[in-house]
Coordinates of C-alpha atoms in Angstrom, one line a residue:
Chain A
A9 CA -2.8 -7.9 17.5
Q10 CA -2.2 -4.4 16.2
S11 CA -3.9 -4.0 13.0
V12 CA -6.2 -1.0 10.6
S13 CA -10.0 -1.4 10.2
Q14 CA -11.4 -0.3 6.8
H15 CA -15.3 -0.9 7.6
N16 CA -17.4 -0.4 4.2
H17 CA -15.1 -2.9 1.8
H18 CA -18.0 -1.6 -1.0
V19 CA -19.7 1.6 -1.2
I20 CA -21.9 2.4 -4.6
L21 CA -22.6 6.3 -5.1
S22 CA -23.9 8.2 -7.6
E23 CA -22.1 11.0 -9.0
A24 CA -22.3 14.3 -7.2
A25 CA -22.8 11.8 -3.9
S26 CA -21.3 13.1 -0.7
L27 CA -18.4 9.9 0.2
E28 CA -17.4 9.2 4.3
L29 CA -15.6 5.9 4.0
G30 CA -14.0 4.8 7.4
C31 CA -11.1 4.4 9.0
N32 CA -10.4 2.7 12.6
Y33 CA -6.3 1.7 13.8
S34 CA -5.2 -0.4 17.2
Y35 CA -2.4 1.2 17.5
G36 CA -1.3 3.5 20.4
G37 CA 1.0 6.5 20.9
T38 CA 1.2 8.7 18.1
V39 CA 1.4 7.5 14.9
N40 CA 1.1 8.9 10.8
L41 CA -2.6 8.3 8.9
F42 CA -2.8 7.9 4.8
W43 CA -4.9 7.5 2.2
Y44 CA -4.1 6.1 -0.5
V45 CA -6.1 5.7 -4.3
Q46 CA -5.4 3.1 -6.2
Y47 CA -7.5 3.3 -10.1
P48 CA -8.5 0.4 -12.0
G49 CA -5.2 -1.4 -13.3
Q50 CA -2.9 1.0 -11.8
H51 CA -0.7 1.7 -8.6
L52 CA -1.0 3.1 -5.6
Q53 CA -0.8 6.9 -5.3
L54 CA -0.8 8.5 -2.0
L55 CA -4.3 11.3 -1.0
L56 CA -3.1 12.8 2.1
K57 CA -1.4 12.3 4.9
Y58 CA -1.4 13.5 8.7
F59 CA 1.9 14.0 11.0
S60 CA 0.8 16.6 13.4
G61 CA -1.3 20.3 13.9
D62 CA -4.7 20.6 12.2
P63 CA -6.9 17.4 12.1
L64 CA -8.6 18.4 9.0
V65 CA -6.3 17.8 6.1
K66 CA -7.3 18.2 3.3
G67 CA -6.0 16.5 -0.2
I68 CA -5.5 16.1 -3.7
K69 CA -8.7 15.9 -6.5
G70 CA -11.0 17.6 -3.5
F71 CA -10.2 15.1 -0.7
E72 CA -10.4 15.4 3.3
A73 CA -9.9 14.2 6.0
E74 CA -10.1 14.0 9.9
F75 CA -7.8 12.3 12.3
I76 CA -10.2 11.7 15.8
K77 CA -7.6 10.4 18.2
S78 CA -9.8 10.0 21.4
K79 CA -12.3 6.8 18.5
F80 CA -8.7 6.1 16.7
S81 CA -10.1 7.0 13.5
F82 CA -9.3 9.2 10.2
N83 CA -12.4 8.7 7.9
L84 CA -11.8 10.1 3.8
R85 CA -14.7 12.5 3.0
K86 CA -15.7 13.9 -0.1
P87 CA -18.5 16.1 -0.6
S88 CA -19.4 15.2 -4.2
V89 CA -18.2 12.2 -6.1
Q90 CA -18.0 11.7 -9.9
W91 CA -17.1 9.0 -11.9
S92 CA -13.6 9.5 -11.6
D93 CA -13.8 8.7 -8.1
T94 CA -14.9 5.1 -9.3
A95 CA -11.7 3.6 -7.8
E96 CA -9.9 1.0 -4.3
Y97 CA -9.1 3.8 -0.7
F98 CA -6.9 2.1 1.4
C99 CA -5.6 4.1 4.8
A100 CA -3.0 3.1 5.9
V101 CA -1.2 3.6 9.1
I102 CA 2.9 4.3 10.6
P103 CA 2.9 3.6 14.8
N104 CA 5.5 5.4 15.4
N105 CA 7.4 2.2 17.6
A106 CA 10.3 0.2 16.2
G107 CA 10.2 -0.2 12.7
N108 CA 7.6 2.5 11.5
M109 CA 6.3 -0.1 8.6
L110 CA 3.2 1.3 6.6
T111 CA 1.3 -1.3 7.2
F112 CA -2.6 -1.1 5.3
G113 CA -6.0 -1.6 5.6
G114 CA -8.5 -4.1 3.7
G115 CA -9.6 -1.2 1.2
T116 CA -12.6 0.0 0.4
R117 CA -13.7 -0.7 -4.3
L118 CA -16.2 2.3 -4.8
M119 CA -18.1 2.6 -8.0
V120 CA -19.5 6.4 -8.6
K121 CA -22.6 5.7 -11.4
P122 CA -22.9 8.5 -13.9
Chain B
D2 CA 12.7 11.4 -10.5
A3 CA 11.3 7.9 -12.4
G4 CA 10.0 6.7 -9.5
V5 CA 10.2 3.5 -8.2
I6 CA 10.9 1.5 -11.0
Q7 CA 9.7 -2.3 -11.1
S8 CA 10.6 -4.9 -14.0
P9 CA 8.8 -7.1 -15.5
R10 CA 5.4 -5.4 -15.7
H11 CA 4.0 -8.8 -16.3
E12 CA 5.5 -12.1 -16.5
V13 CA 3.4 -15.9 -16.6
T14 CA 5.2 -18.4 -15.5
E15 CA 5.3 -22.7 -15.0
M16 CA 4.4 -24.2 -11.9
G17 CA 7.9 -25.2 -10.3
Q18 CA 10.1 -22.9 -11.7
E19 CA 11.6 -19.5 -10.4
V20 CA 10.2 -16.1 -10.6
T21 CA 12.7 -13.3 -9.9
L22 CA 11.1 -9.8 -9.2
R23 CA 13.1 -6.2 -9.6
C24 CA 12.4 -3.2 -7.3
K25 CA 14.5 0.2 -8.0
L26 CA 13.6 2.6 -5.4
I27 CA 13.5 6.4 -5.5
S28 CA 17.0 7.4 -5.7
G29 CA 18.1 9.2 -1.2
H30 CA 15.6 6.9 0.0
N31 CA 16.2 4.0 1.7
S32 CA 13.9 1.9 3.3
L33 CA 11.9 -0.8 1.2
F34 CA 8.6 -2.3 0.9
W35 CA 7.1 -5.0 -0.9
Y36 CA 3.6 -5.5 -0.9
R37 CA 0.7 -8.4 -2.2
Q38 CA -1.8 -8.0 -3.3
T39 CA -4.5 -10.4 -4.1
M40 CA -8.7 -10.4 -4.7
M41 CA -8.9 -11.9 -1.8
R42 CA -6.6 -10.8 1.0
G43 CA -5.8 -7.0 0.0
L44 CA -2.9 -6.0 0.5
E45 CA -0.2 -7.3 2.1
L46 CA 3.1 -6.6 3.7
L47 CA 5.8 -8.8 3.3
I48 CA 8.7 -7.2 4.1
Y49 CA 10.1 -4.2 5.2
F50 CA 13.9 -3.4 4.6
N51 CA 16.1 -0.2 6.0
N52 CA 19.4 0.8 5.6
N53 CA 19.4 -2.2 3.3
V54 CA 18.6 -5.1 6.3
P55 CA 15.4 -6.4 6.4
I56 CA 13.5 -4.8 9.8
D57 CA 10.6 -7.0 9.7
D58 CA 10.1 -9.9 7.1
S59 CA 7.6 -11.6 9.2
G60 CA 4.5 -11.4 5.8
M61 CA 7.0 -13.4 3.7
P62 CA 4.4 -16.2 3.3
E63 CA 6.8 -19.2 3.8
D64 CA 10.4 -20.1 2.9
R65 CA 10.2 -20.3 -0.8
F66 CA 9.9 -16.4 -1.0
S67 CA 13.4 -14.6 0.3
A68 CA 13.9 -10.6 -0.9
K69 CA 17.5 -8.8 -0.7
M70 CA 18.9 -6.0 -1.4
P71 CA 22.1 -6.2 -2.4
N72 CA 22.6 -2.5 -2.9
A73 CA 21.3 0.5 -1.2
S74 CA 18.7 1.5 -4.5
F75 CA 17.5 -2.3 -5.6
S76 CA 16.3 -5.0 -4.6
T77 CA 15.1 -8.5 -5.5
L78 CA 12.0 -10.4 -4.5
K79 CA 12.4 -14.6 -5.8
I80 CA 10.0 -16.9 -5.0
Q81 CA 11.3 -20.9 -5.8
P82 CA 9.3 -23.1 -6.8
S83 CA 6.8 -20.6 -8.0
E84 CA 3.2 -22.1 -7.1
P85 CA -0.5 -20.7 -9.0
R86 CA -1.6 -19.8 -5.4
D87 CA 1.5 -16.9 -5.5
S88 CA -0.7 -14.8 -8.6
A89 CA -1.1 -11.5 -7.7
V90 CA 0.6 -8.0 -8.0
Y91 CA 3.3 -7.1 -6.4
F92 CA 4.8 -3.8 -5.7
C93 CA 7.1 -2.7 -4.8
A94 CA 7.3 1.2 -2.6
S95 CA 10.3 2.9 -1.3
S96 CA 10.4 6.6 1.2
R97 CA 12.8 8.0 2.8
G98 CA 14.4 8.4 6.7
Q99 CA 13.4 5.5 9.2
G100 CA 10.6 3.3 8.1
A101 CA 7.9 6.1 5.9
W102 CA 8.0 7.7 9.8
N103 CA 7.0 11.6 8.5
T104 CA 7.4 11.0 4.2
E105 CA 5.3 8.9 2.6
A106 CA 6.0 5.6 0.4
F107 CA 5.8 5.4 -3.1
F108 CA 5.2 2.9 -5.1
G109 CA 5.9 1.0 -8.2
Q110 CA 3.4 0.1 -11.0
G111 CA 3.2 -2.8 -9.5
T112 CA 4.6 -6.6 -10.9
R113 CA 1.2 -8.7 -12.5
L114 CA 2.8 -12.6 -11.8
T115 CA 1.0 -15.4 -13.6
V116 CA 2.1 -18.9 -12.0
V117 CA 0.1 -21.5 -14.6

């Protein structure tokens, strides 16, 4: 079945550590890619998105993600995390086929220790 | 724009009762997604509408769940009869265009449903 996979379910880091969260998808063809963040008790908010062009995408709050088509990956990175980055992070994909549904990965819970 | 508006924010109901969740899309958006979020299953897509037409409802758990778009800016998700395992946070999201292609989906604040 076509899917979106986030390999790390829980990540614990200390402040100032670097972050990389993995995301892989199994859809062929053209895709739109997203990372959303959900802070505790809140709704999902868009961090960054990739539609086309430069595969290195910069988002809000110092986050970036790199689309590697050959690896079907769209990993999220941040050089130095802060306590306020504690949240759940969701990778999402829209394949350019019939339907254009937004499908999410299972999420990664990040805890940043002060 | 006020964003995607969901109501109620919290709902506590007894098993067997009918529950209706409501969602108002962002003006100008024509695609609507209903998601359910639980600790065990994460974020699940229940149903997706485009231009008021259900495009994919394969995620709807069972016949107790139904969703409608009576007009271009409003949707309801109904559970009848409700069961304790339906307890979850239900999110509505909207976007422009066909699905959310080359655009982004905006999420509402969610409805936290507790069925006792």
